[in-house]
Amino acid sequence: MTEAHIAHLKVFRGEPGGATRYDEFDVPVEEGMVILDALHWIQGNAAPDLAVRWNCKAAKCGSCSGEVNGKPRLMCKTRISDLDLDEPITVEPMRSFPLVRDLVSDVSWNYEVNKSIQAFTPPAGLPQEEWRWQQQDIERVQEYRKCIECFLCQDVCHVLRNHETEKPFMGPRFLVRTAGLEMHPIDEGDRRGYLKDTGNIGYCNITKCCTEVCPEHIKITDNAIIPLKERVADEFYDPIQWAWRKLRGKPAAGAAGTPLPMLQGGSASDAPAAAKGDKPTSEG
Amino acid sequence: MTGQSAVLRALRKPRGTAPQGFGKTKRRDRWAAYPIVQGVLFTICATYLLVSGVIWEPLFHTGYEADGYLSPLFSPLILFPNMPSWLSPGLLILWIPIGFRATCYYYRKAYYRFYFADPPGCAVGEPTIHRRFALENAFPFILQNLHRYAMYLAFIPLFFLWIDVIRAFGNWDAAGVAHPRIGLGGVLFLVNTTLLTGYSLSCHSLRHVIGGRIDCFSCTRARRIRHTLWERLTDLNRNHMWWAWTSLVTVTLADLYVRLLVTGVLTDPAIRF
């Protein structure tokens, strides 16, 4: 086998609280090989204790997210032949999240954020069999439903990665989910106050890194975040719309305080305005 | 502890392991090239336009109109009696496009990266002083939320630029007699105004105002019409960056062309009828 068919991998190793290091491995390259294949080769031949999270190996489960040569990517979708084999290939876990071990990071915070979003809220008393909408109403939302929750967008978001913000920031993944709910044709929830005061959408400064890394090619910034920012501007920053609401006697969405949901481990008293119909996980 | 603050505290992300500090990254590609090229080009155009539109005329009085071509930076031309000599008519107009571009969702990406390094690149560490920046949650960047008003105003000079295009081809004299021509200046004005129109129509805020704020597109006839318009604007919006750059370059070239005509460096090549 020639040198050209060997990939030199520098793999991040370590545990929380302990020293971290990069172990180097020479992996024989086969046609069509992806980074996850190389990690499996390492597990089978050189380091059986290497921790890596994976599941479908088809870019649909979102489990094998990591950073290859510093870029957040799905490891099952990153072909070794697309990388420069003259240089070592650096493989790391998602660095925006706490480390569990080696290439596995703790993404559980994301699920807590997910619980804080008011779930799908159809008209009260309308039986599910009577829900109706047209294709043109739902096309926009369908793009958001492609999300596989790999959390690469959360990983690359510089607000989550580098800023230690005073307030929480929900991150692009959950702005996408909220967009899907807000723009649903029969949803009656109003999450604009939540977006401004709890999700803190104002932390997003439109640098589009989330869009660049999305393996499902969701136009996160243009089609989800910016439309939500505009909806928040409608409600809280547009003086003409504010005056128009005043004239009509319509209260602002956030006027009575932002409804906050109950988090896991919290109590009802911690969340006095838990949204009706909240569900613990996304709808699929 | 109130329920709200408990929830907010629980929602703060626990610290990860990303390397902190300006430029810290494991990326090996030329991640800095793209923001630097964009930032330098933007700085060159913006500096030229500011000097030409605001500073040049009060200092040198060379004029901004030649051979029936009015520089797009000065259109519509606003002059009033006893106008201070330090005040360029361009300043009375330029604040509108400056406001429109400064709050533009595309340009934000470019200048936050180049001027503020916030972030310098995707998955690239930024200066640690940024850590507690409130970004668009606080002044001054919270004013970005007024982008829609900048967009509304931007259509006013755009209307006059189209009149200038017609004038450039009609070439009316002081007596109101037309001397039709197809000049290089007219073509440049037409291309520039077309691109500025594309830039304005592809605006994210316009897309929202026209139809984006609607949840149920099919519910009424008016909403179905707005949905059709929203789809067309969405098509334009996909290339908002392209419209932004090409129009910035052509407005710079159009002004430069008029300046060269004014100073006699060039004469306008034209087919006259």
Coordinates of C-alpha atoms in Angstrom, one line a residue:
Chain A
M1 CA 0.0 0.0 0.0
T2 CA 1.4 3.4 -0.9
E3 CA 1.7 6.4 1.4
A4 CA -1.1 8.1 -0.6
H5 CA -3.6 5.5 0.7
I6 CA -2.9 6.2 4.4
A7 CA -4.8 8.8 6.3
H8 CA -3.1 10.3 9.4
L9 CA -5.8 11.0 11.9
K10 CA -5.3 13.2 15.0
V11 CA -8.1 12.2 17.3
F12 CA -9.1 14.2 20.4
R13 CA -9.0 12.1 23.5
G14 CA -9.9 12.8 27.1
E15 CA -12.5 13.1 29.8
P16 CA -13.9 16.1 31.7
G17 CA -11.6 17.3 34.4
G18 CA -8.7 15.3 33.1
A19 CA -5.9 16.2 30.6
T20 CA -6.9 16.0 27.0
R21 CA -4.7 15.0 24.1
Y22 CA -4.6 14.2 20.5
D23 CA -3.7 10.5 19.6
E24 CA -2.4 9.9 16.1
F25 CA -3.4 6.9 14.0
D26 CA -2.5 5.8 10.5
V27 CA -5.6 4.4 8.8
P28 CA -5.6 2.6 5.5
V29 CA -8.0 4.4 3.1
E30 CA -10.5 2.5 1.1
E31 CA -12.7 3.8 -1.7
G32 CA -15.7 5.7 -0.4
M33 CA -14.4 5.8 3.2
V34 CA -15.8 8.4 5.5
I35 CA -14.3 9.7 8.8
L36 CA -16.7 7.5 10.8
D37 CA -15.3 4.5 8.9
A38 CA -11.8 5.5 9.9
L39 CA -12.9 5.8 13.5
H40 CA -14.4 2.4 13.4
W41 CA -11.1 1.1 12.0
I42 CA -9.3 2.7 14.9
Q43 CA -11.7 1.1 17.4
G44 CA -11.2 -2.3 15.8
N45 CA -7.5 -2.1 15.3
A46 CA -5.8 0.4 17.5
A47 CA -7.9 1.9 20.3
P48 CA -10.9 -0.1 21.3
D49 CA -11.7 2.3 24.1
L50 CA -12.2 5.3 21.7
A51 CA -15.6 6.8 22.4
V52 CA -17.6 7.9 19.4
R53 CA -21.4 8.4 19.1
W54 CA -23.1 7.1 16.0
N55 CA -26.2 5.3 14.8
C56 CA -27.5 5.3 11.3
K57 CA -24.4 6.1 9.2
A58 CA -26.6 7.6 6.6
A59 CA -26.7 11.3 7.6
K60 CA -30.2 11.0 9.0
C61 CA -29.9 10.4 12.7
G62 CA -27.6 13.3 13.6
S63 CA -25.6 11.3 16.1
C64 CA -22.1 11.5 14.7
S65 CA -21.6 15.2 14.8
G66 CA -18.1 16.4 15.4
E67 CA -15.4 18.7 14.1
V68 CA -13.2 17.6 11.2
N69 CA -10.2 19.9 10.6
G70 CA -12.0 22.4 12.8
K71 CA -15.2 22.4 10.8
P72 CA -18.5 21.1 12.3
R73 CA -19.6 18.2 10.2
L74 CA -21.3 14.8 10.3
M75 CA -18.5 12.3 10.4
C76 CA -20.6 9.8 8.4
K77 CA -20.9 12.3 5.6
T78 CA -17.3 13.5 5.4
R79 CA -15.4 11.6 2.8
I80 CA -11.7 11.1 3.4
S81 CA -11.0 11.5 -0.3
D82 CA -12.3 15.1 -0.1
L83 CA -9.6 15.9 2.5
D84 CA -5.9 16.7 2.0
L85 CA -4.1 13.5 3.0
D86 CA -0.8 15.2 3.0
E87 CA -1.7 16.8 6.3
P88 CA -3.1 15.0 9.5
I89 CA -6.8 15.0 9.7
T90 CA -8.0 16.5 13.1
V91 CA -11.1 14.9 14.5
E92 CA -12.7 16.5 17.6
P93 CA -16.1 16.4 19.4
M94 CA -18.5 19.3 19.1
R95 CA -16.5 21.9 21.1
S96 CA -19.5 24.1 22.1
F97 CA -20.8 21.5 24.4
P98 CA -19.3 19.9 27.6
L99 CA -17.2 16.8 27.0
V100 CA -18.4 13.4 28.0
R101 CA -15.4 11.5 26.6
D102 CA -13.2 11.5 23.5
L103 CA -15.5 12.4 20.6
V104 CA -18.7 12.4 22.6
S105 CA -20.1 15.7 23.9
D106 CA -23.0 16.3 26.2
V107 CA -25.9 17.8 24.1
S108 CA -28.5 17.4 26.8
W109 CA -28.8 21.2 27.3
N110 CA -30.4 21.3 23.9
Y111 CA -33.3 19.2 25.0
E112 CA -33.9 21.5 28.0
V113 CA -34.2 24.4 25.6
N114 CA -36.6 22.4 23.4
K115 CA -38.9 21.9 26.4
S116 CA -39.1 25.7 26.9
I117 CA -40.8 26.2 23.5
Q118 CA -44.5 26.4 23.5
A119 CA -45.6 23.3 21.6
F120 CA -48.0 23.2 18.6
T121 CA -51.2 24.9 19.7
P122 CA -54.1 24.1 17.4
P123 CA -57.4 25.9 17.9
A124 CA -59.0 24.7 21.2
G125 CA -61.8 22.3 20.7
L126 CA -61.0 21.5 17.1
P127 CA -60.7 17.8 16.6
Q128 CA -57.6 16.6 14.9
E129 CA -59.6 15.0 12.1
E130 CA -60.8 18.4 11.2
W131 CA -57.4 20.0 10.8
R132 CA -57.2 21.3 7.3
W133 CA -54.6 23.3 5.4
Q134 CA -53.4 23.8 1.8
Q135 CA -50.0 22.8 0.4
Q136 CA -49.1 26.5 -0.1
D137 CA -49.6 27.1 3.6
I138 CA -47.3 24.3 4.7
E139 CA -44.5 24.3 2.2
R140 CA -42.5 26.9 4.1
V141 CA -42.8 24.9 7.3
Q142 CA -41.7 21.6 5.6
E143 CA -38.2 23.0 5.2
Y144 CA -37.8 23.3 8.9
R145 CA -39.1 19.8 9.5
K146 CA -36.1 18.4 7.6
C147 CA -33.9 19.1 10.7
I148 CA -32.2 15.9 12.0
E149 CA -31.1 17.5 15.3
C150 CA -27.4 17.0 14.7
F151 CA -26.8 20.3 16.6
L152 CA -24.0 21.3 14.2
C153 CA -25.7 24.7 13.9
Q154 CA -25.6 25.0 17.7
D155 CA -22.0 24.0 17.7
V156 CA -20.9 26.5 15.1
C157 CA -23.0 29.4 16.4
H158 CA -20.5 31.9 17.8
V159 CA -22.9 33.1 20.4
L160 CA -23.1 29.7 22.0
R161 CA -19.5 28.9 21.3
N162 CA -17.6 32.0 22.3
H163 CA -20.0 34.4 24.1
E164 CA -20.8 34.0 27.8
T165 CA -24.0 35.8 27.5
E166 CA -25.9 37.2 30.5
K167 CA -29.1 35.8 29.2
P168 CA -29.7 32.4 27.6
F169 CA -29.7 32.1 23.8
M170 CA -31.7 29.3 22.3
G171 CA -29.5 28.9 19.2
P172 CA -30.4 28.3 15.6
R173 CA -31.8 24.8 15.9
F174 CA -34.5 26.0 18.2
L175 CA -35.2 29.1 16.2
V176 CA -35.8 26.7 13.3
R177 CA -38.3 24.7 15.5
T178 CA -40.0 27.9 16.7
A179 CA -40.3 29.1 13.1
G180 CA -42.0 25.9 12.2
L181 CA -44.6 26.4 14.9
E182 CA -45.0 30.2 14.5
M183 CA -45.6 29.9 10.8
H184 CA -47.9 26.9 11.0
P185 CA -51.2 27.8 9.4
I186 CA -53.4 26.6 12.3
D187 CA -51.1 27.2 15.2
E188 CA -52.6 29.8 17.6
G189 CA -49.5 30.2 19.9
D190 CA -47.7 33.5 20.0
R191 CA -44.0 32.9 20.8
R192 CA -42.7 36.4 19.9
G193 CA -42.4 37.5 23.5
Y194 CA -40.6 34.2 24.3
L195 CA -38.3 34.7 21.3
K196 CA -37.4 38.2 22.5
D197 CA -37.1 37.7 26.3
T198 CA -36.3 34.0 26.8
G199 CA -34.8 32.7 23.6
N200 CA -33.1 36.1 23.2
I201 CA -33.2 36.1 19.4
G202 CA -31.4 39.5 19.5
Y203 CA -28.1 37.6 20.2
C204 CA -28.2 36.3 16.7
N205 CA -26.2 38.7 14.5
I206 CA -26.8 37.0 11.2
T207 CA -23.4 35.6 10.5
K208 CA -24.9 32.6 8.7
C209 CA -22.5 30.0 10.0
C210 CA -25.4 27.8 11.0
T211 CA -26.6 27.8 7.4
E212 CA -23.2 26.9 6.1
V213 CA -22.9 23.7 8.3
C214 CA -26.5 22.4 8.0
P215 CA -26.3 18.9 6.5
E216 CA -29.9 19.1 5.4
H217 CA -29.3 22.4 3.6
I218 CA -31.9 24.3 5.6
K219 CA -31.6 28.0 4.9
I220 CA -31.6 28.6 8.6
T221 CA -30.8 32.3 8.6
D222 CA -32.7 33.4 5.6
N223 CA -35.8 31.3 6.0
A224 CA -36.1 30.9 9.8
I225 CA -34.2 33.3 11.9
I226 CA -34.6 36.5 9.8
P227 CA -38.4 35.9 9.4
L228 CA -38.6 35.4 13.2
K229 CA -36.6 38.6 13.8
E230 CA -39.0 40.4 11.6
R231 CA -42.0 39.1 13.5
V232 CA -40.4 40.1 16.8
A233 CA -39.8 43.6 15.2
D234 CA -43.5 43.7 14.3
E235 CA -44.4 43.3 17.9
F236 CA -41.7 45.1 19.8
Y237 CA -39.7 47.5 17.6
D238 CA -42.0 48.9 14.9
P239 CA -43.4 52.2 16.2
I240 CA -46.2 52.4 13.6
Q241 CA -47.4 49.0 14.4
W242 CA -47.2 49.8 18.1
A243 CA -49.3 52.9 17.5
W244 CA -51.8 50.9 15.4
R245 CA -52.2 48.4 18.2
K246 CA -52.7 51.1 20.7
L247 CA -55.4 52.7 18.5
R248 CA -57.2 49.3 18.2
G249 CA -56.7 48.6 21.9
K250 CA -54.8 45.3 21.2
P251 CA -52.1 44.4 23.9
A252 CA -48.6 43.5 22.8
A253 CA -47.6 39.8 23.0
G254 CA -45.1 40.4 25.8
A255 CA -47.2 42.9 27.7
A256 CA -48.3 40.5 30.4
G257 CA -44.9 38.9 30.8
T258 CA -43.3 36.2 28.7
P259 CA -44.9 32.8 29.3
L260 CA -42.3 30.4 30.5
P261 CA -42.7 26.7 30.4
M262 CA -42.0 24.2 33.1
L263 CA -38.6 22.6 32.8
Q264 CA -37.7 19.1 33.8
G265 CA -37.0 19.1 37.5
G266 CA -38.8 22.4 38.0
S267 CA -42.2 22.9 39.7
A268 CA -45.4 24.4 38.6
S269 CA -44.6 27.4 40.8
D270 CA -41.4 27.9 39.0
A271 CA -43.3 28.2 35.8
P272 CA -46.5 30.1 36.5
A273 CA -47.4 30.7 32.9
A274 CA -46.6 27.3 31.5
A275 CA -48.1 27.2 28.0
K276 CA -51.1 25.1 27.4
G277 CA -50.4 22.0 25.5
D278 CA -46.6 22.0 26.0
K279 CA -45.0 18.7 25.2
P280 CA -41.6 17.6 26.4
T281 CA -40.1 16.9 23.0
S282 CA -40.5 18.1 19.5
E283 CA -43.3 16.7 17.3
G284 CA -41.0 14.7 15.1
Chain B
M1 CA -35.5 33.2 43.2
T2 CA -38.4 33.9 40.9
G3 CA -39.7 31.2 38.6
Q4 CA -38.6 33.2 35.6
S5 CA -35.0 33.7 36.7
A6 CA -34.8 30.0 37.6
V7 CA -35.9 29.0 34.1
L8 CA -33.6 31.6 32.5
R9 CA -30.7 30.3 34.5
A10 CA -31.4 26.7 33.6
L11 CA -31.5 27.7 29.9
R12 CA -27.9 29.1 29.9
K13 CA -25.7 26.7 28.0
P14 CA -23.0 25.0 30.0
R15 CA -19.5 25.8 29.0
G16 CA -18.0 23.7 26.2
T17 CA -14.4 23.0 25.3
A18 CA -14.0 25.3 22.3
P19 CA -10.6 27.1 22.3
Q20 CA -11.1 30.7 23.3
G21 CA -9.3 33.7 21.9
F22 CA -9.0 35.6 18.7
G23 CA -8.4 33.4 15.7
K24 CA -8.2 30.2 17.7
T25 CA -9.3 27.4 15.5
K26 CA -8.3 24.0 14.1
R27 CA -9.5 25.0 10.6
R28 CA -6.8 24.7 8.0
D29 CA -8.6 26.3 5.1
R30 CA -8.2 30.0 4.2
W31 CA -11.1 31.0 6.4
A32 CA -9.9 34.6 6.7
A33 CA -9.8 35.2 2.9
Y34 CA -13.5 35.5 2.3
P35 CA -14.3 38.1 5.0
I36 CA -11.1 40.0 4.2
V37 CA -11.8 40.3 0.5
Q38 CA -15.4 41.3 1.2
G39 CA -14.4 43.7 3.9
V40 CA -11.7 45.4 1.8
L41 CA -13.9 45.8 -1.3
F42 CA -16.7 47.1 0.9
T43 CA -14.4 49.6 2.6
I44 CA -13.0 50.8 -0.7
C45 CA -16.5 51.4 -2.2
A46 CA -18.0 52.9 1.0
T47 CA -15.0 55.3 1.5
Y48 CA -15.2 56.4 -2.2
L49 CA -18.9 57.0 -2.0
L50 CA -18.7 58.9 1.3
V51 CA -15.9 61.1 0.0
S52 CA -17.6 61.7 -3.3
G53 CA -21.0 62.3 -1.9
V54 CA -20.3 64.2 1.2
I55 CA -16.7 65.7 1.3
W56 CA -15.6 66.3 -2.3
E57 CA -18.1 68.8 -3.4
P58 CA -17.8 71.3 -0.5
L59 CA -14.0 71.1 -0.8
F60 CA -13.5 71.3 -4.6
H61 CA -16.8 72.4 -6.1
T62 CA -16.2 70.3 -9.3
G63 CA -19.8 69.5 -9.9
Y64 CA -21.8 66.3 -10.0
E65 CA -23.7 66.6 -13.2
A66 CA -22.4 66.5 -16.8
D67 CA -23.9 66.1 -20.2
G68 CA -27.4 65.3 -18.7
Y69 CA -26.1 62.7 -16.3
L70 CA -26.6 63.4 -12.6
S71 CA -24.5 61.4 -10.2
P72 CA -26.7 58.8 -8.5
L73 CA -25.3 59.9 -5.2
F74 CA -27.0 63.3 -5.6
S75 CA -30.4 62.2 -7.0
P76 CA -32.9 63.6 -6.3
L77 CA -31.0 66.9 -6.3
I78 CA -32.0 68.9 -3.3
L79 CA -30.8 72.5 -3.3
F80 CA -32.2 75.4 -1.3
P81 CA -31.5 79.1 -0.9
N82 CA -28.5 80.1 1.3
M83 CA -27.3 76.5 1.4
P84 CA -24.2 76.3 3.6
S85 CA -21.1 75.8 1.4
W86 CA -19.9 72.9 3.6
L87 CA -23.1 71.0 3.0
S88 CA -23.1 68.6 0.1
P89 CA -26.5 67.9 -1.5
G90 CA -25.4 64.3 -1.5
L91 CA -25.5 64.2 2.2
L92 CA -29.2 65.1 2.1
I93 CA -29.8 61.8 0.2
L94 CA -27.0 59.5 1.1
W95 CA -28.2 58.9 4.7
I96 CA -31.1 56.9 3.2
P97 CA -29.0 54.3 1.3
I98 CA -26.4 54.3 4.1
G99 CA -29.1 53.4 6.6
F100 CA -30.5 50.8 4.3
R101 CA -27.2 49.1 3.7
A102 CA -26.0 49.4 7.3
T103 CA -29.0 47.6 8.6
C104 CA -29.2 45.1 5.7
Y105 CA -29.3 41.5 6.8
Y106 CA -26.6 40.6 4.3
Y107 CA -24.2 43.4 5.1
R108 CA -24.5 42.6 8.8
K109 CA -22.8 39.3 8.1
A110 CA -20.0 40.9 6.2
Y111 CA -19.2 43.8 8.6
Y112 CA -19.7 41.9 11.8
R113 CA -17.0 39.5 10.6
F114 CA -14.6 42.0 9.1
Y115 CA -14.9 45.1 11.3
F116 CA -15.9 43.4 14.6
A117 CA -14.5 39.9 14.3
D118 CA -17.7 38.8 15.9
P119 CA -17.0 36.1 14.7
P120 CA -14.0 36.4 12.4
G121 CA -15.0 33.2 10.8
C122 CA -17.2 30.1 11.4
A123 CA -15.8 28.0 14.3
V124 CA -13.0 30.5 14.8
G125 CA -12.4 32.0 18.2
E126 CA -13.1 35.7 18.7
P127 CA -11.6 38.3 21.0
T128 CA -12.5 37.4 24.6
I129 CA -13.7 41.0 25.1
H130 CA -16.8 39.9 23.1
R131 CA -17.9 37.5 25.7
R132 CA -20.6 39.6 27.3
F133 CA -21.5 41.7 24.2
A134 CA -25.3 41.9 24.0
L135 CA -25.2 42.1 20.2
E136 CA -28.6 43.0 18.8
N137 CA -30.2 42.9 22.2
A138 CA -28.9 46.3 23.2
F139 CA -28.0 49.7 21.8
P140 CA -26.6 50.4 19.2
F141 CA -27.2 47.2 17.3
I142 CA -30.8 46.9 18.5
L143 CA -31.5 49.6 16.0
Q144 CA -31.1 46.9 13.3
N145 CA -34.7 46.1 14.0
L146 CA -35.7 49.3 12.2
H147 CA -34.3 48.0 8.9
R148 CA -37.9 48.0 7.4
Y149 CA -38.0 51.8 7.7
A150 CA -34.7 52.2 5.9
M151 CA -36.2 49.9 3.2
Y152 CA -39.3 52.0 2.9
L153 CA -37.3 55.2 2.5
A154 CA -34.9 53.6 0.0
F155 CA -37.6 53.4 -2.6
I156 CA -37.8 57.2 -2.7
P157 CA -34.3 57.8 -4.2
L158 CA -34.8 54.7 -6.3
F159 CA -37.9 56.3 -7.9
F160 CA -35.8 59.3 -8.9
L161 CA -33.0 57.2 -10.2
W162 CA -35.4 55.6 -12.7
I163 CA -36.4 59.2 -13.8
D164 CA -32.7 59.8 -14.2
V165 CA -32.4 56.8 -16.5
I166 CA -35.2 58.1 -18.7
R167 CA -33.6 61.5 -18.8
A168 CA -30.2 60.0 -19.7
F169 CA -31.7 58.4 -22.8
G170 CA -34.1 61.3 -23.6
N171 CA -31.5 64.0 -23.1
W172 CA -33.9 66.9 -22.8
D173 CA -32.4 70.3 -23.2
A174 CA -33.3 73.4 -21.2
A175 CA -36.1 74.3 -23.6
G176 CA -37.6 70.8 -23.1
V177 CA -36.6 69.5 -26.5
A178 CA -35.5 65.8 -26.4
H179 CA -32.2 64.8 -28.2
P180 CA -32.5 61.0 -27.8
R181 CA -29.3 59.0 -27.5
I182 CA -27.9 55.7 -26.3
G183 CA -24.8 56.7 -24.4
L184 CA -22.5 54.8 -22.3
G185 CA -23.6 56.8 -19.3
G186 CA -27.3 55.9 -20.0
V187 CA -26.5 52.2 -20.2
L188 CA -24.5 52.5 -17.0
F189 CA -27.4 54.3 -15.3
L190 CA -29.8 51.6 -16.5
V191 CA -27.7 48.7 -15.3
N192 CA -27.1 50.5 -11.9
T193 CA -30.7 51.3 -11.3
T194 CA -31.8 47.8 -12.3
L195 CA -29.4 46.3 -9.8
L196 CA -30.4 48.8 -7.1
T197 CA -34.0 47.8 -7.8
G198 CA -33.1 44.1 -7.5
Y199 CA -31.3 44.8 -4.3
S200 CA -34.3 46.7 -2.8
L201 CA -36.9 44.1 -4.0
S202 CA -34.8 41.2 -2.6
C203 CA -34.8 42.8 0.9
H204 CA -35.7 40.4 3.7
S205 CA -37.9 43.0 5.4
L206 CA -39.8 43.6 2.2
R207 CA -40.3 39.9 1.8
H208 CA -41.7 39.8 5.4
V209 CA -44.0 42.8 4.9
I210 CA -45.4 41.5 1.6
G211 CA -46.2 38.0 2.8
G212 CA -43.8 36.6 5.3
R213 CA -45.8 37.6 8.3
I214 CA -48.9 35.7 7.1
D215 CA -49.4 32.2 8.5
C216 CA -52.3 31.0 6.4
F217 CA -51.6 32.0 2.8
S218 CA -54.7 30.3 1.3
C219 CA -57.3 31.8 3.7
T220 CA -58.4 34.7 1.6
R221 CA -58.0 35.9 -2.0
A222 CA -55.8 38.9 -0.9
R223 CA -53.5 36.5 1.0
R224 CA -53.2 34.2 -2.0
I225 CA -52.1 37.2 -4.1
R226 CA -49.6 38.2 -1.4
H227 CA -48.3 34.6 -1.3
T228 CA -47.6 34.8 -5.1
L229 CA -45.7 38.1 -4.5
W230 CA -43.9 36.6 -1.5
E231 CA -42.8 33.7 -3.7
R232 CA -41.4 36.0 -6.4
L233 CA -39.6 38.1 -3.7
T234 CA -38.3 34.9 -2.2
D235 CA -36.8 34.0 -5.6
L236 CA -35.0 37.4 -5.6
N237 CA -34.0 37.1 -2.0
R238 CA -32.0 33.9 -2.6
N239 CA -29.5 36.1 -4.4
H240 CA -29.6 39.1 -2.0
M241 CA -25.9 39.0 -1.6
W242 CA -25.3 39.2 -5.3
W243 CA -27.7 42.1 -5.7
A244 CA -26.0 43.9 -2.8
W245 CA -22.5 43.6 -4.2
T246 CA -23.2 44.3 -7.8
S247 CA -25.3 47.3 -7.0
L248 CA -22.7 48.7 -4.7
V249 CA -20.1 48.3 -7.4
T250 CA -22.2 49.8 -10.1
V251 CA -23.3 52.8 -8.1
T252 CA -19.6 53.5 -7.4
L253 CA -18.8 53.2 -11.1
A254 CA -21.8 55.4 -12.1
D255 CA -20.6 58.2 -9.9
L256 CA -17.0 57.8 -11.0
Y257 CA -18.2 57.9 -14.6
V258 CA -20.0 61.2 -14.0
R259 CA -17.0 62.6 -12.2
L260 CA -14.8 61.7 -15.1
L261 CA -17.2 63.5 -17.5
V262 CA -17.3 66.5 -15.3
T263 CA -13.6 66.9 -15.2
G264 CA -13.3 66.3 -18.9
V265 CA -11.2 63.1 -18.6
L266 CA -13.9 61.2 -20.6
T267 CA -16.5 62.2 -23.2
D268 CA -19.6 60.1 -23.3
P269 CA -19.6 57.8 -26.3
A270 CA -23.2 57.8 -27.6
I271 CA -25.4 56.9 -30.6
R272 CA -27.6 60.0 -31.2
F273 CA -30.9 60.0 -33.0

